[in-house]
């Protein structure tokens, strides 16, 4: 992450140590996760020990110390969604993406998170994919939404490969 | 209009706004709360804007987006005033018809009306829909009338009248007295009398004091505070300022979950507008009273709903609780006297001041006054936010307003109070909903989550679910909470996996009592409630899990098996095609068989089997008969 951007965020909060959580939230929302260099920079600029930053970033759920996937899937497992079958939706998400809650796949394609309540209980079970809400979802629909994303990802990857020089290598491999 | 410098200027501004508004002019309102946005309110908004222009009626109608109307299951909701015609589940393609029929020709678009699932009756007016008819929306009512981003709209519904009255006609003591006389109790969960709490902070020594809004609504299944904050942020700010004046504070904080982005942004807009008009900042309304407010976004921790944890979090620390006393009223934020109230409590304050303590205390029961907003969710026909006077019965809320349990299923329990609350069975449905009665029944008011469960919900699993949540959310600072919850969760997980043992119930009870009695903060003290209340009312379900490895609700996956009844199977292949695990074998016209080893118990076959055949059965606590794939 660009150091200049981190400094900008810190300055926006007047380099105020008590606003540490707000600063980290802004970095997280800009960068999607909190890289080590960002935390070191915050620690230096605010004169807050790294141990406290570590304590905070591991205490609060929002913060992620590892990179997030290109597609973020949130499955609400609040009580209202739970009684309407959120566990089945979560199982489908896991089965289709191969990613467990709280984890991201090595290709950085999907990140799966559970949320304890999105406050859309009337629409439960709710799944949010890249910020888009899917309410009253059933397993089949869940699988469909995610399969489509996967297909789009594959198409995109192939497109990129075609455009890059590696396309040749791929062709060669295909011939063999 | 620039800064408003006196109550007289406020009134003349209000008159000016009202004079520009013709109450008879058609006004289209569109709910833009989070739930309606999730169901496509944004697209409906674009369609409305476009269609109003296309049909050339820009001058003849007014149009506004509003906060949450409460009937979230039926969103996006469009209400047309002055009549109050209510259209539900409106899609962009419905807009042209709504405008040409209802606005231009005063005709109703029948297909968008509410249809009672029980009687089949249609309601064209909002107030006739049973969901709304039995409510008393004193706090939530303004949501549907105003654009939460418009200070003018808030002024048009008597906004800031209470603040002007407070600053110019009342002493701080009188304000505290009024809130005490109104007998308003905190809506966040504990139900502590707000006036008494204010008095503590007011009488605490110190020049610097703080007021805080707690909008860290972490209870899964509850979203009242989000709706109030999103839909009417000015009311919360007005209440907060009145409290600040009464206590002697000049600085306030709003602690709001960052999972509620719309609440954060609407609040920020409200603050900016209020500052612009001099309704926040220095010398408010020319009274000499200064007040500033800052927004703090919570970073996701349930425990931060607890006062002392919230304050630690506000100071930029991990949200771990402190032992009380000292209470925040004497030693709160930065060690200064601080008063924290929940969003709904603050939003009640303008009402108490405007209408007076007598009006407020005339509503409700002896010790619980006013109204309370509940989030009525789960297995209920009309899900959404419900505001009723204290003392309404659970039965009225669930059946009269909520329309009962869907799909002809049997009501089993209602869970109130979130993870700190309890589950109440059918024979307690006539319990009056107030702070004391719910506690007496073994549940609690909490912040107002009300989750309805039907015959398919396993209460042992629900207890396990809450403990799993709490085990995740326990900050770990004190041992009874950290370890007590974890051990109880272990026992319950074993039970739902068919590994329950004799003596588990007694051990659970002992652990529950210890955790309750010796944890440091409310999270641990109330964590055993879901276990204790389900044990009290649904002990037979626990016993079935332990003694017979049976889940009576057929919900615990490890305790159920799917079996295709050979006498009923017609060999149609519907289940086979649906099975994601290839666990069903069979050919056309031959009896299908489930391979128990492969089955993931996803229920797909059960749902796929045509109702006329009804061949898939769910078994629990009994051996699965061996079926032969012979011809039908």
CSV table of N, CA and C in Angstrom, one decimal, chain B residues 400-481:
chain,number,residue,atom,x,y,z
B,400,UNK,N,-51.4,-11.1,15.7
B,400,UNK,CA,-52.2,-10.0,15.1
B,400,UNK,C,-51.4,-9.1,14.1
B,401,UNK,N,-50.2,-8.7,14.6
B,401,UNK,CA,-49.4,-7.9,13.8
B,401,UNK,C,-48.5,-8.8,12.8
B,402,UNK,N,-48.0,-9.8,13.3
B,402,UNK,CA,-47.1,-10.6,12.5
B,402,UNK,C,-47.8,-11.6,11.6
B,403,UNK,N,-49.1,-11.8,11.8
B,403,UNK,CA,-49.8,-12.7,11.0
B,403,UNK,C,-49.5,-14.2,11.2
B,404,UNK,N,-48.9,-14.5,12.3
B,404,UNK,CA,-48.7,-15.9,12.6
B,404,UNK,C,-47.6,-16.5,11.8
B,405,UNK,N,-47.5,-17.9,12.0
B,405,UNK,CA,-46.4,-18.6,11.4
B,405,UNK,C,-46.7,-19.0,10.0
B,406,UNK,N,-45.8,-18.9,9.1
B,406,UNK,CA,-46.1,-19.2,7.7
B,406,UNK,C,-46.2,-20.7,7.4
B,407,UNK,N,-46.7,-21.0,6.2
B,407,UNK,CA,-46.8,-22.4,5.7
B,407,UNK,C,-47.6,-23.3,6.5
B,408,UNK,N,-48.5,-22.8,7.3
B,408,UNK,CA,-49.3,-23.7,8.2
B,408,UNK,C,-48.6,-24.4,9.2
B,409,UNK,N,-47.4,-24.0,9.5
B,409,UNK,CA,-46.6,-24.7,10.5
B,409,UNK,C,-47.0,-24.3,11.9
B,410,UNK,N,-46.6,-25.1,12.9
B,410,UNK,CA,-47.0,-24.9,14.3
B,410,UNK,C,-46.0,-23.9,15.0
B,411,UNK,N,-46.5,-23.0,15.7
B,411,UNK,CA,-45.6,-22.1,16.5
B,411,UNK,C,-45.0,-22.9,17.6
B,412,UNK,N,-43.7,-22.7,17.8
B,412,UNK,CA,-43.0,-23.4,18.9
B,412,UNK,C,-42.5,-22.5,20.0
B,413,UNK,N,-41.8,-21.5,19.6
B,413,UNK,CA,-41.2,-20.6,20.7
B,413,UNK,C,-40.9,-19.2,20.1
B,414,UNK,N,-40.8,-18.3,21.0
B,414,UNK,CA,-40.3,-17.0,20.6
B,414,UNK,C,-39.1,-16.6,21.4
B,415,UNK,N,-38.1,-16.1,20.8
B,415,UNK,CA,-36.9,-15.8,21.5
B,415,UNK,C,-36.8,-14.3,21.6
B,416,UNK,N,-36.7,-13.8,22.8
B,416,UNK,CA,-36.6,-12.3,23.0
B,416,UNK,C,-35.3,-12.0,23.7
B,417,UNK,N,-34.8,-10.8,23.4
B,417,UNK,CA,-33.7,-10.3,24.2
B,417,UNK,C,-32.3,-10.7,23.6
B,418,UNK,N,-32.3,-11.3,22.4
B,418,UNK,CA,-31.0,-11.7,21.8
B,418,UNK,C,-30.3,-12.7,22.6
B,419,UNK,N,-28.9,-12.7,22.4
B,419,UNK,CA,-28.1,-13.8,23.1
B,419,UNK,C,-28.2,-13.7,24.6
B,420,UNK,N,-28.7,-12.6,25.2
B,420,UNK,CA,-28.9,-12.6,26.6
B,420,UNK,C,-30.3,-13.0,27.1
B,421,UNK,N,-31.1,-13.2,26.1
B,421,UNK,CA,-32.5,-13.4,26.4
B,421,UNK,C,-32.9,-14.9,26.5
B,422,UNK,N,-34.2,-15.2,26.3
B,422,UNK,CA,-34.6,-16.5,26.5
B,422,UNK,C,-35.7,-16.9,25.5
B,423,UNK,N,-36.0,-18.2,25.5
B,423,UNK,CA,-37.1,-18.7,24.5
B,423,UNK,C,-38.3,-19.0,25.3
B,424,UNK,N,-39.4,-18.5,24.9
B,424,UNK,CA,-40.7,-18.7,25.6
B,424,UNK,C,-41.6,-19.6,24.7
B,425,UNK,N,-42.3,-20.5,25.4
B,425,UNK,CA,-43.1,-21.5,24.6
B,425,UNK,C,-44.5,-20.9,24.5
B,426,UNK,N,-45.3,-21.7,23.8
B,426,UNK,CA,-46.7,-21.3,23.4
B,426,UNK,C,-47.5,-20.9,24.7
B,427,UNK,N,-47.4,-21.7,25.8
B,427,UNK,CA,-48.3,-21.4,26.9
B,427,UNK,C,-47.9,-20.1,27.6
B,428,UNK,N,-46.9,-19.4,27.2
B,428,UNK,CA,-46.5,-18.1,27.8
B,428,UNK,C,-46.8,-17.0,26.8
B,429,UNK,N,-47.5,-17.3,25.7
B,429,UNK,CA,-47.8,-16.3,24.7
B,429,UNK,C,-48.6,-15.1,25.2
B,430,UNK,N,-49.3,-15.3,26.3
B,430,UNK,CA,-50.1,-14.2,26.7
B,430,UNK,C,-49.3,-13.3,27.7
B,431,UNK,N,-48.0,-13.6,27.8
B,431,UNK,CA,-47.2,-12.7,28.6
B,431,UNK,C,-47.2,-11.3,28.1
B,432,UNK,N,-47.4,-10.4,29.0
B,432,UNK,CA,-47.4,-8.9,28.6
B,432,UNK,C,-45.9,-8.5,28.4
B,433,UNK,N,-45.7,-7.9,27.2
B,433,UNK,CA,-44.3,-7.6,26.9
B,433,UNK,C,-43.9,-6.3,27.6
B,434,UNK,N,-43.3,-6.4,28.8
B,434,UNK,CA,-42.6,-5.2,29.4
B,434,UNK,C,-41.4,-5.7,30.1
B,435,UNK,N,-40.6,-4.8,30.6
B,435,UNK,CA,-39.3,-5.2,31.2
B,435,UNK,C,-39.4,-6.3,32.3
B,436,UNK,N,-40.4,-6.1,33.2
B,436,UNK,CA,-40.5,-7.0,34.3
B,436,UNK,C,-41.1,-8.4,34.0
B,437,UNK,N,-42.2,-8.3,33.2
B,437,UNK,CA,-42.9,-9.5,32.9
B,437,UNK,C,-42.1,-10.5,32.1
B,438,UNK,N,-41.3,-10.0,31.1
B,438,UNK,CA,-40.5,-10.9,30.3
B,438,UNK,C,-39.4,-11.5,31.2
B,439,UNK,N,-38.8,-10.7,32.1
B,439,UNK,CA,-37.8,-11.3,33.0
B,439,UNK,C,-38.4,-12.4,33.9
B,440,UNK,N,-39.6,-12.1,34.3
B,440,UNK,CA,-40.3,-13.0,35.2
B,440,UNK,C,-40.5,-14.4,34.5
B,441,UNK,N,-40.8,-14.2,33.2
B,441,UNK,CA,-41.1,-15.4,32.4
B,441,UNK,C,-39.9,-16.2,32.0
B,442,UNK,N,-38.7,-15.6,32.3
B,442,UNK,CA,-37.5,-16.3,32.0
B,442,UNK,C,-36.7,-15.8,30.8
B,443,UNK,N,-37.3,-14.8,30.1
B,443,UNK,CA,-36.6,-14.2,29.0
B,443,UNK,C,-36.2,-12.8,29.4
B,444,UNK,N,-36.0,-11.9,28.5
B,444,UNK,CA,-35.8,-10.5,28.8
B,444,UNK,C,-36.1,-9.6,27.7
B,445,UNK,N,-36.3,-8.3,27.9
B,445,UNK,CA,-36.7,-7.4,26.9
B,445,UNK,C,-35.5,-7.3,25.9
B,446,UNK,N,-34.3,-7.1,26.5
B,446,UNK,CA,-33.1,-6.9,25.7
B,446,UNK,C,-33.3,-5.6,24.9
B,447,UNK,N,-32.7,-5.6,23.7
B,447,UNK,CA,-32.9,-4.4,22.9
B,447,UNK,C,-34.1,-4.5,22.0
B,448,UNK,N,-34.7,-5.6,21.9
B,448,UNK,CA,-36.0,-5.7,21.2
B,448,UNK,C,-36.0,-6.7,20.0
B,449,UNK,N,-35.1,-7.6,20.0
B,449,UNK,CA,-35.2,-8.7,19.0
B,449,UNK,C,-36.3,-9.7,19.4
B,450,UNK,N,-37.1,-10.1,18.4
B,450,UNK,CA,-38.1,-11.1,18.7
B,450,UNK,C,-38.1,-12.1,17.6
B,451,UNK,N,-37.5,-13.2,17.9
B,451,UNK,CA,-37.4,-14.2,16.8
B,451,UNK,C,-38.4,-15.4,17.0
B,452,UNK,N,-39.2,-15.5,16.0
B,452,UNK,CA,-40.3,-16.5,16.1
B,452,UNK,C,-39.7,-17.8,15.5
B,453,UNK,N,-40.0,-18.9,16.2
B,453,UNK,CA,-39.5,-20.2,15.8
B,453,UNK,C,-40.7,-21.2,15.6
B,454,UNK,N,-40.6,-22.0,14.6
B,454,UNK,CA,-41.7,-23.0,14.4
B,454,UNK,C,-41.3,-24.4,14.7
B,455,UNK,N,-42.1,-25.3,14.4
B,455,UNK,CA,-41.9,-26.7,14.7
B,455,UNK,C,-40.5,-27.3,14.1
B,456,UNK,N,-40.0,-26.6,13.1
B,456,UNK,CA,-38.8,-27.1,12.5
B,456,UNK,C,-37.5,-26.6,13.2
B,457,UNK,N,-37.7,-25.8,14.2
B,457,UNK,CA,-36.5,-25.2,14.9
B,457,UNK,C,-36.2,-26.1,16.1
B,458,UNK,N,-35.0,-26.5,16.2
B,458,UNK,CA,-34.6,-27.3,17.4
B,458,UNK,C,-34.1,-26.4,18.5
B,459,UNK,N,-34.6,-26.4,19.7
B,459,UNK,CA,-34.3,-25.5,20.7
B,459,UNK,C,-32.9,-25.8,21.3
B,460,UNK,N,-32.5,-27.0,21.2
B,460,UNK,CA,-31.1,-27.4,21.7
B,460,UNK,C,-30.1,-26.7,20.8
B,461,UNK,N,-30.4,-26.8,19.5
B,461,UNK,CA,-29.6,-26.1,18.5
B,461,UNK,C,-29.6,-24.6,18.7
B,462,UNK,N,-30.7,-24.0,19.0
B,462,UNK,CA,-30.8,-22.6,19.2
B,462,UNK,C,-29.9,-22.2,20.4
B,463,UNK,N,-29.9,-23.0,21.5
B,463,UNK,CA,-29.1,-22.7,22.6
B,463,UNK,C,-27.6,-22.8,22.2
B,464,UNK,N,-27.3,-23.8,21.4
B,464,UNK,CA,-25.9,-24.0,20.9
B,464,UNK,C,-25.5,-22.8,20.1
B,465,UNK,N,-26.5,-22.4,19.2
B,465,UNK,CA,-26.2,-21.3,18.3
B,465,UNK,C,-25.8,-20.0,19.1
B,466,UNK,N,-26.6,-19.7,20.1
B,466,UNK,CA,-26.3,-18.5,20.9
B,466,UNK,C,-25.0,-18.6,21.6
B,467,UNK,N,-24.7,-19.8,22.1
B,467,UNK,CA,-23.4,-20.0,22.8
B,467,UNK,C,-22.2,-19.9,21.9
B,468,UNK,N,-22.4,-20.4,20.7
B,468,UNK,CA,-21.4,-20.3,19.7
B,468,UNK,C,-21.1,-18.8,19.4
B,469,UNK,N,-22.1,-18.1,19.2
B,469,UNK,CA,-22.0,-16.6,19.0
B,469,UNK,C,-21.3,-16.0,20.2
B,470,UNK,N,-21.7,-16.3,21.4
B,470,UNK,CA,-21.2,-15.6,22.6
B,470,UNK,C,-19.7,-16.1,22.8
B,471,UNK,N,-19.4,-17.3,22.5
B,471,UNK,CA,-18.1,-17.8,22.7
B,471,UNK,C,-17.1,-17.1,21.8
B,472,UNK,N,-17.6,-16.8,20.6
B,472,UNK,CA,-16.9,-16.0,19.6
B,472,UNK,C,-16.7,-14.6,20.1
B,473,UNK,N,-17.7,-14.0,20.8
B,473,UNK,CA,-17.8,-12.6,21.1
B,473,UNK,C,-17.3,-12.3,22.5
B,474,UNK,N,-17.1,-13.3,23.3
B,474,UNK,CA,-16.6,-13.1,24.7
B,474,UNK,C,-15.2,-12.5,24.5
B,475,UNK,N,-14.9,-11.5,25.3
B,475,UNK,CA,-13.6,-10.8,25.1
B,475,UNK,C,-12.5,-11.6,25.7
B,476,UNK,N,-12.9,-12.5,26.6
B,476,UNK,CA,-11.9,-13.4,27.2
B,476,UNK,C,-11.2,-12.9,28.4
B,477,UNK,N,-11.6,-11.7,28.9
B,477,UNK,CA,-10.9,-11.0,30.0
B,477,UNK,C,-11.1,-11.8,31.3
B,478,UNK,N,-12.4,-12.2,31.5
B,478,UNK,CA,-12.6,-13.0,32.8
B,478,UNK,C,-12.9,-14.4,32.5
B,479,UNK,N,-12.4,-15.3,33.4
B,479,UNK,CA,-12.5,-16.7,33.2
B,479,UNK,C,-13.9,-17.3,33.2
B,480,UNK,N,-14.8,-17.0,34.1
B,480,UNK,CA,-16.1,-17.6,34.1
B,480,UNK,C,-16.8,-17.5,32.7
B,481,UNK,N,-16.7,-16.3,32.1
B,481,UNK,CA,-17.3,-16.1,30.9
B,481,UNK,C,-16.6,-16.9,29.8
